[in-house]
Amino acid sequence: GTAKSPFGFAVVIWLGVPSISPNNQYLACGSWDKSVRCYEVAIQEGASGGFGSQQTAQINAQLRAQISHEEPVLCTSFTDDGTSVLSGGCDGQAKLWRLGQPQGQTIGKHDAPVRAIFAVQMAMQSVVLTGSWDKTLRIWDARQPRQAAQVQLPERCYALDVRDTLMVVATADRKIAIYDLAQLATGNTTPFRTDESTLRHQTRCVATFPNREGFAVGSIEGRVAIHHIKDVNRNFAFKCHRESQDARGSQPATCNIFSVNSIAFHNLGTFATAGSDGVYNFWDKDSKQRLMAFKPAGNTISTATFNPAGNLYAYGLSYDWSRGSDNYNPSTPNQIMLHHVKKEEIQQRNKKAGSGRK
């Protein structure tokens, strides 16, 4: 299934709403055309049904509503109760859009673009957390609305992920700040730990493990680093999203290196990467294996994520300018693609004898 937008995508996120229908879900995306769109996605997996079905699924996506920012949108997420969409963008605004309302409400303002936005629980209260290029992390009480707290970051926020009380912020200069939201709730704004990325080039994305024991970092140099918070001896990095060509005659061997634009963990503990090469791969970090490699999509993948049920993988096809203006083709459509995930594609496998890093 596909959903179309006239401009490139900044982020795609999912919300599962089983109280409405077990076969219907909502997907939100932010775009460079300054809009936030909400799609309803229906999936029918056949008689056997459910995650892991061998049958080809019927998927249908319909645009249900949209709102606008004053500038391009860089991040979106759903509130915990699923009634509202949060968004942030280049206008520095953090917005809360109650689905069914014609416009979003501005709940906060940064001094520079908002790169990440999440709804989190702190001190038994639901608050909104934003990370910005103004080198701050801010916590907002959306009910008032008002700023409840501010945290100074080591540099500009380039990527951020939150899972329960674990928050990981990747900034400029390859800094990674790890926070405990329980400590933040007490007023302690000091990170639990601040690391320097083991990858040599700019951080592009970060994603926390489902078990909250670590996180993965992707860079513009076609590499992913796996970080464990406690057992650092298990940390490792691997190359991906690269295109090698052997030497032929007088032509030397070449290797094209692409940015890792997205890392998304599945609820089984495995994960997907997507990059500027237009390829997405499924991986198992524990056995250090690539589970699946999919064919190039014909455009760069700017963002991607799994739905909560784990049976759909949504990825946005839009040019990310990684090859400059000469490679921009305005006639190439910007689309959200939906891949039906089968269990055998994403579940962990036994490590093969003698196998190592892939």
Short mmCIF file of C-alpha atoms in Angstrom, two decimals:
data_model
loop_
_atom_site.label_atom_id
_atom_site.label_comp_id
_atom_site.label_asym_id
_atom_site.label_seq_id
_atom_site.Cartn_x
_atom_site.Cartn_y
_atom_site.Cartn_z
CA GLY A 1 0.00 0.00 0.00
CA THR A 2 1.09 3.58 -0.57
CA ALA A 3 0.18 7.06 0.59
CA LYS A 4 1.37 10.12 -1.31
CA SER A 5 2.61 13.59 -0.35
CA PRO A 6 3.86 16.38 -2.62
CA PHE A 7 7.02 16.93 -0.56
CA GLY A 8 9.62 14.87 1.27
CA PHE A 9 8.88 13.19 4.58
CA ALA A 10 10.49 14.04 7.87
CA VAL A 11 9.01 11.27 9.97
CA VAL A 12 6.42 8.50 9.89
CA ILE A 13 4.82 7.14 13.08
CA TRP A 14 2.14 4.62 13.97
CA LEU A 15 -0.67 4.33 16.46
CA GLY A 16 -2.54 1.09 17.10
CA VAL A 17 -6.17 1.64 18.05
CA PRO A 18 -7.65 -1.81 18.81
CA SER A 19 -10.64 -0.24 20.55
CA ILE A 20 -11.85 1.04 17.18
CA SER A 21 -11.15 -2.07 15.12
CA PRO A 22 -8.54 -4.82 15.37
CA ASN A 23 -7.80 -4.43 11.65
CA ASN A 24 -7.52 -0.62 11.58
CA GLN A 25 -4.66 1.60 12.65
CA TYR A 26 -3.60 5.20 12.29
CA LEU A 27 -0.36 6.50 10.83
CA ALA A 28 0.88 10.09 11.10
CA CYS A 29 3.60 11.76 9.06
CA GLY A 30 5.27 15.15 8.98
CA SER A 31 6.47 16.65 5.73
CA TRP A 32 8.60 19.39 4.23
CA ASP A 33 5.40 20.86 2.76
CA LYS A 34 4.70 22.11 6.34
CA SER A 35 1.89 19.60 6.90
CA VAL A 36 1.06 16.87 9.40
CA ARG A 37 -1.15 14.15 7.91
CA CYS A 38 -3.06 11.33 9.57
CA TYR A 39 -3.91 8.19 7.60
CA GLU A 40 -6.18 5.31 8.52
CA VAL A 41 -4.63 1.99 7.53
CA ALA A 42 -6.67 -1.20 7.22
CA ILE A 43 -4.94 -4.57 6.88
CA GLN A 44 -6.62 -7.88 6.17
CA GLU A 45 -4.26 -10.83 6.58
CA GLY A 46 -6.52 -13.67 5.47
CA ALA A 47 -8.02 -16.66 7.23
CA SER A 48 -5.00 -17.51 9.38
CA GLY A 49 -4.66 -13.81 10.33
CA GLY A 50 -2.36 -12.14 12.81
CA PHE A 51 1.35 -11.48 12.85
CA GLY A 52 3.26 -14.24 11.10
CA SER A 53 0.63 -15.08 8.50
CA GLN A 54 2.14 -16.57 5.34
CA GLN A 55 -0.52 -15.04 3.12
CA THR A 56 -0.24 -11.77 1.25
CA ALA A 57 -2.12 -9.09 3.13
CA GLN A 58 -4.59 -6.63 1.68
CA ILE A 59 -3.61 -3.14 2.82
CA ASN A 60 -5.55 0.06 2.30
CA ALA A 61 -4.52 3.55 3.45
CA GLN A 62 -6.77 6.60 3.39
CA LEU A 63 -5.98 10.19 4.34
CA ARG A 64 -8.31 11.22 7.17
CA ALA A 65 -7.10 14.68 8.22
CA GLN A 66 -4.21 17.14 8.14
CA ILE A 67 -2.97 20.37 9.72
CA SER A 68 -0.19 22.82 8.89
CA HIS A 69 2.87 24.36 10.55
CA GLU A 70 4.42 27.66 9.47
CA GLU A 71 7.60 25.85 8.35
CA PRO A 72 8.62 22.26 7.44
CA VAL A 73 7.77 19.57 10.01
CA LEU A 74 10.70 17.53 11.41
CA CYS A 75 9.06 15.24 13.99
CA THR A 76 5.73 13.74 15.03
CA SER A 77 4.42 11.32 17.65
CA PHE A 78 1.16 10.26 19.30
CA THR A 79 0.10 10.99 22.87
CA ASP A 80 -0.22 8.02 25.23
CA ASP A 81 -4.01 7.88 24.98
CA GLY A 82 -3.93 8.00 21.18
CA THR A 83 -6.27 10.99 20.94
CA SER A 84 -3.72 13.54 19.75
CA VAL A 85 -0.70 13.95 17.45
CA LEU A 86 2.36 15.91 18.57
CA SER A 87 4.54 17.68 16.01
CA GLY A 88 7.56 19.96 15.86
CA GLY A 89 9.34 21.71 13.04
CA CYS A 90 11.52 24.43 11.63
CA ASP A 91 9.24 27.13 13.03
CA GLY A 92 10.45 26.11 16.51
CA GLN A 93 6.92 25.29 17.59
CA ALA A 94 5.70 22.20 19.41
CA LYS A 95 2.08 21.51 18.54
CA LEU A 96 -0.63 19.25 19.94
CA TRP A 97 -3.33 18.26 17.45
CA ARG A 98 -6.42 16.67 18.96
CA LEU A 99 -7.71 14.41 16.23
CA GLY A 100 -11.06 15.69 15.06
CA GLN A 101 -10.06 19.33 15.57
CA PRO A 102 -9.29 21.48 12.48
CA GLN A 103 -6.04 22.95 13.85
CA GLY A 104 -3.24 22.12 16.25
CA GLN A 105 -2.51 24.01 19.47
CA THR A 106 0.95 25.47 20.05
CA ILE A 107 2.09 24.20 23.45
CA GLY A 108 5.71 25.37 23.37
CA LYS A 109 8.35 27.30 21.46
CA HIS A 110 12.09 26.75 20.98
CA ASP A 111 14.67 29.25 19.72
CA ALA A 112 15.53 26.94 16.80
CA PRO A 113 13.90 24.02 14.91
CA VAL A 114 12.39 21.18 16.97
CA ARG A 115 14.02 17.90 15.94
CA ALA A 116 12.25 15.43 18.27
CA ILE A 117 8.98 15.29 20.20
CA PHE A 118 7.52 12.62 22.52
CA ALA A 119 4.76 12.19 25.08
CA VAL A 120 6.22 10.70 28.27
CA GLN A 121 5.19 9.92 31.84
CA MET A 122 7.09 11.83 34.53
CA ALA A 123 6.15 11.98 38.23
CA MET A 124 2.81 10.32 37.46
CA GLN A 125 2.01 13.07 34.93
CA SER A 126 1.81 12.97 31.14
CA VAL A 127 4.10 15.63 29.68
CA VAL A 128 5.57 16.49 26.28
CA LEU A 129 9.32 16.34 25.73
CA THR A 130 11.07 18.18 22.87
CA GLY A 131 14.67 18.27 21.64
CA SER A 132 15.90 21.16 19.52
CA TRP A 133 18.78 22.58 17.54
CA ASP A 134 18.89 25.36 20.17
CA LYS A 135 20.84 22.84 22.31
CA THR A 136 18.03 22.36 24.82
CA LEU A 137 15.63 19.65 25.84
CA ARG A 138 12.37 21.06 27.17
CA ILE A 139 9.48 19.52 29.08
CA TRP A 140 6.00 20.95 28.57
CA ASP A 141 2.79 20.65 30.53
CA ALA A 142 0.30 20.47 27.65
CA ARG A 143 -2.68 21.12 29.90
CA GLN A 144 -1.74 24.74 30.73
CA PRO A 145 0.26 24.89 28.40
CA ARG A 146 3.57 25.93 29.96
CA GLN A 147 7.24 24.96 30.13
CA ALA A 148 7.83 22.71 33.13
CA ALA A 149 11.60 22.20 32.82
CA GLN A 150 14.61 22.81 30.59
CA VAL A 151 17.75 20.71 30.13
CA GLN A 152 20.93 22.02 28.53
CA LEU A 153 22.29 19.57 25.95
CA PRO A 154 25.96 19.22 24.99
CA GLU A 155 25.13 20.31 21.44
CA ARG A 156 22.25 20.51 18.91
CA CYS A 157 19.78 17.62 19.12
CA TYR A 158 20.09 15.50 15.97
CA ALA A 159 18.14 12.43 17.14
CA LEU A 160 16.31 11.28 20.25
CA ASP A 161 14.46 8.21 21.44
CA VAL A 162 12.52 7.43 24.63
CA ARG A 163 11.37 4.10 26.04
CA ASP A 164 9.80 4.14 29.49
CA THR A 165 12.38 5.87 31.73
CA LEU A 166 15.30 5.55 29.28
CA MET A 167 16.02 8.53 27.05
CA VAL A 168 18.95 8.73 24.62
CA VAL A 169 19.82 12.02 22.90
CA ALA A 170 22.31 12.11 20.01
CA THR A 171 23.70 15.56 19.31
CA ALA A 172 26.12 17.33 17.02
CA ASP A 173 29.82 16.60 17.55
CA ARG A 174 28.93 12.89 17.93
CA LYS A 175 27.86 13.29 21.57
CA ILE A 176 25.36 10.86 23.13
CA ALA A 177 23.63 11.80 26.38
CA ILE A 178 21.76 9.11 28.33
CA TYR A 179 19.06 10.21 30.78
CA ASP A 180 16.89 8.55 33.40
CA LEU A 181 13.45 10.18 33.25
CA ALA A 182 12.85 9.22 36.89
CA GLN A 183 15.83 11.40 37.83
CA LEU A 184 14.70 14.19 35.52
CA ALA A 185 11.35 14.19 37.32
CA THR A 186 13.13 15.03 40.57
CA GLY A 187 14.82 18.06 38.99
CA ASN A 188 18.17 16.37 38.32
CA THR A 189 19.03 17.48 34.78
CA THR A 190 22.46 15.80 34.71
CA PRO A 191 22.63 12.92 32.24
CA PHE A 192 23.20 9.44 33.62
CA ARG A 193 26.13 9.24 31.22
CA THR A 194 27.54 11.20 28.29
CA ASP A 195 29.45 9.26 25.66
CA GLU A 196 31.11 10.01 22.38
CA SER A 197 29.80 7.96 19.51
CA THR A 198 32.11 5.15 18.44
CA LEU A 199 31.23 6.01 14.83
CA ARG A 200 33.60 8.48 13.23
CA HIS A 201 31.01 10.54 11.38
CA GLN A 202 27.83 12.51 12.07
CA THR A 203 25.01 10.73 13.89
CA ARG A 204 21.84 10.39 11.84
CA CYS A 205 19.48 8.33 14.03
CA VAL A 206 19.15 6.56 17.37
CA ALA A 207 16.77 3.87 18.66
CA THR A 208 16.45 2.26 22.11
CA PHE A 209 16.23 -1.51 22.65
CA PRO A 210 12.75 -2.82 23.57
CA ASN A 211 14.25 -4.20 26.84
CA ARG A 212 15.80 -0.77 27.58
CA GLU A 213 19.27 -2.31 28.05
CA GLY A 214 20.86 -0.26 25.30
CA PHE A 215 20.43 1.54 22.00
CA ALA A 216 21.56 1.60 18.38
CA VAL A 217 23.10 4.57 16.58
CA GLY A 218 23.28 5.12 12.82
CA SER A 219 25.64 7.48 11.01
CA ILE A 220 25.99 9.14 7.61
CA GLU A 221 28.90 6.79 6.86
CA GLY A 222 26.86 3.57 6.44
CA ARG A 223 27.56 2.20 9.91
CA VAL A 224 25.50 1.18 12.93
CA ALA A 225 26.83 0.98 16.49
CA ILE A 226 25.17 -1.22 19.12
CA HIS A 227 25.55 0.22 22.64
CA HIS A 228 24.77 -1.64 25.88
CA ILE A 229 24.31 0.65 28.87
CA LYS A 230 25.77 -1.71 31.49
CA ASP A 231 27.60 -4.49 29.67
CA VAL A 232 29.75 -2.27 27.45
CA ASN A 233 31.96 -5.24 26.51
CA ARG A 234 29.12 -6.39 24.26
CA ASN A 235 29.23 -3.18 22.20
CA PHE A 236 30.06 -3.49 18.52
CA ALA A 237 29.61 -1.71 15.19
CA PHE A 238 28.99 -2.97 11.68
CA LYS A 239 28.92 -1.66 8.12
CA CYS A 240 25.69 -1.50 6.14
CA HIS A 241 24.02 0.39 3.30
CA ARG A 242 27.04 0.14 1.06
CA GLU A 243 27.30 -0.74 -2.61
CA SER A 244 30.56 -2.40 -3.68
CA GLN A 245 31.76 -3.03 -7.21
CA ASP A 246 34.74 -5.23 -7.98
CA ALA A 247 37.58 -4.05 -10.19
CA ARG A 248 36.98 -4.61 -13.89
CA GLY A 249 39.83 -4.23 -16.34
CA SER A 250 41.31 -0.79 -15.87
CA GLN A 251 38.43 0.27 -13.61
CA PRO A 252 39.38 0.12 -9.90
CA ALA A 253 37.09 -1.37 -7.28
CA THR A 254 34.63 1.13 -5.80
CA CYS A 255 32.41 1.33 -2.73
CA ASN A 256 29.48 3.75 -2.52
CA ILE A 257 28.61 4.58 1.09
CA PHE A 258 25.12 5.70 2.08
CA SER A 259 23.63 7.32 5.16
CA VAL A 260 21.67 5.22 7.68
CA ASN A 261 18.56 7.40 7.96
CA SER A 262 16.45 5.18 10.21
CA ILE A 263 16.74 2.47 12.84
CA ALA A 264 13.52 0.90 14.14
CA PHE A 265 13.24 -1.93 16.65
CA HIS A 266 10.59 -4.61 16.29
CA ASN A 267 8.84 -5.82 19.45
CA LEU A 268 10.66 -9.16 19.01
CA GLY A 269 13.96 -7.37 19.72
CA THR A 270 15.25 -7.45 16.15
CA PHE A 271 15.49 -4.24 14.14
CA ALA A 272 15.40 -2.60 10.72
CA THR A 273 17.71 -0.07 9.12
CA ALA A 274 16.85 2.10 6.11
CA GLY A 275 19.13 4.36 4.16
CA SER A 276 19.97 6.73 1.35
CA ASP A 277 20.51 3.76 -0.96
CA GLY A 278 16.75 3.16 -0.93
CA VAL A 279 17.25 -0.19 0.82
CA TYR A 280 15.89 -1.48 4.11
CA ASN A 281 17.31 -4.48 5.96
CA PHE A 282 16.19 -6.53 8.96
CA TRP A 283 18.86 -7.46 11.54
CA ASP A 284 19.40 -9.52 14.70
CA LYS A 285 21.91 -7.76 16.95
CA ASP A 286 22.27 -10.72 19.33
CA SER A 287 23.45 -13.19 16.70
CA LYS A 288 25.02 -10.38 14.61
CA GLN A 289 23.18 -11.50 11.49
CA ARG A 290 21.29 -9.80 8.72
CA LEU A 291 17.90 -11.48 8.57
CA MET A 292 16.57 -9.96 5.34
CA ALA A 293 17.85 -7.68 2.60
CA PHE A 294 15.21 -6.05 0.42
CA LYS A 295 15.53 -4.68 -3.10
CA PRO A 296 16.22 -0.96 -3.62
CA ALA A 297 13.05 1.10 -3.63
CA GLY A 298 14.05 3.53 -6.40
CA ASN A 299 14.40 6.56 -4.09
CA THR A 300 16.14 7.32 -0.82
CA ILE A 301 14.34 6.22 2.35
CA SER A 302 14.19 9.20 4.67
CA THR A 303 12.30 7.61 7.56
CA ALA A 304 10.75 4.28 8.62
CA THR A 305 9.08 2.49 11.52
CA PHE A 306 7.15 -0.64 12.54
CA ASN A 307 3.54 -0.48 13.70
CA PRO A 308 2.84 -1.61 17.30
CA ALA A 309 1.54 -5.02 16.19
CA GLY A 310 4.75 -5.61 14.23
CA ASN A 311 3.03 -6.77 11.06
CA LEU A 312 3.58 -3.58 9.04
CA TYR A 313 6.74 -1.61 8.26
CA ALA A 314 6.15 1.89 6.92
CA TYR A 315 8.90 3.77 5.10
CA GLY A 316 8.96 7.17 3.44
CA LEU A 317 10.45 7.51 -0.03
CA SER A 318 11.72 11.03 -0.63
CA TYR A 319 15.02 12.49 -1.73
CA ASP A 320 17.27 13.33 1.24
CA TRP A 321 19.72 15.52 -0.75
CA SER A 322 22.60 13.23 0.17
CA ARG A 323 23.85 13.40 -3.43
CA GLY A 324 23.28 17.11 -3.90
CA SER A 325 20.95 19.07 -6.14
CA ASP A 326 22.22 17.41 -9.34
CA ASN A 327 20.56 14.15 -8.34
CA TYR A 328 17.20 15.69 -7.43
CA ASN A 329 14.41 14.67 -9.80
CA PRO A 330 11.21 16.66 -9.12
CA SER A 331 9.14 14.17 -11.13
CA THR A 332 9.92 11.34 -8.68
CA PRO A 333 6.92 10.99 -6.35
CA ASN A 334 7.19 11.13 -2.56
CA GLN A 335 5.41 8.14 -1.08
CA ILE A 336 4.85 6.22 2.14
CA MET A 337 5.23 2.52 1.41
CA LEU A 338 3.78 -0.21 3.62
CA HIS A 339 5.54 -3.59 3.79
CA HIS A 340 3.64 -6.56 5.23
CA VAL A 341 6.08 -8.11 7.75
CA LYS A 342 6.07 -11.90 8.03
CA LYS A 343 7.33 -13.56 11.18
CA GLU A 344 10.06 -15.52 9.41
CA GLU A 345 11.48 -12.24 8.07
CA ILE A 346 11.97 -10.59 11.46
CA GLN A 347 12.25 -13.27 14.15
CA GLN A 348 15.60 -14.19 15.67
CA ARG A 349 17.49 -17.16 14.28
CA ASN A 350 20.06 -19.47 15.77
CA LYS A 351 23.58 -18.24 15.14
CA LYS A 352 25.29 -20.30 12.48
CA ALA A 353 28.46 -22.11 13.44
CA GLY A 354 31.47 -19.97 12.67
CA SER A 355 29.40 -16.94 11.74
CA GLY A 356 30.50 -13.48 12.79
CA ARG A 357 29.60 -9.92 12.08
CA LYS A 358 27.82 -9.24 8.85
#
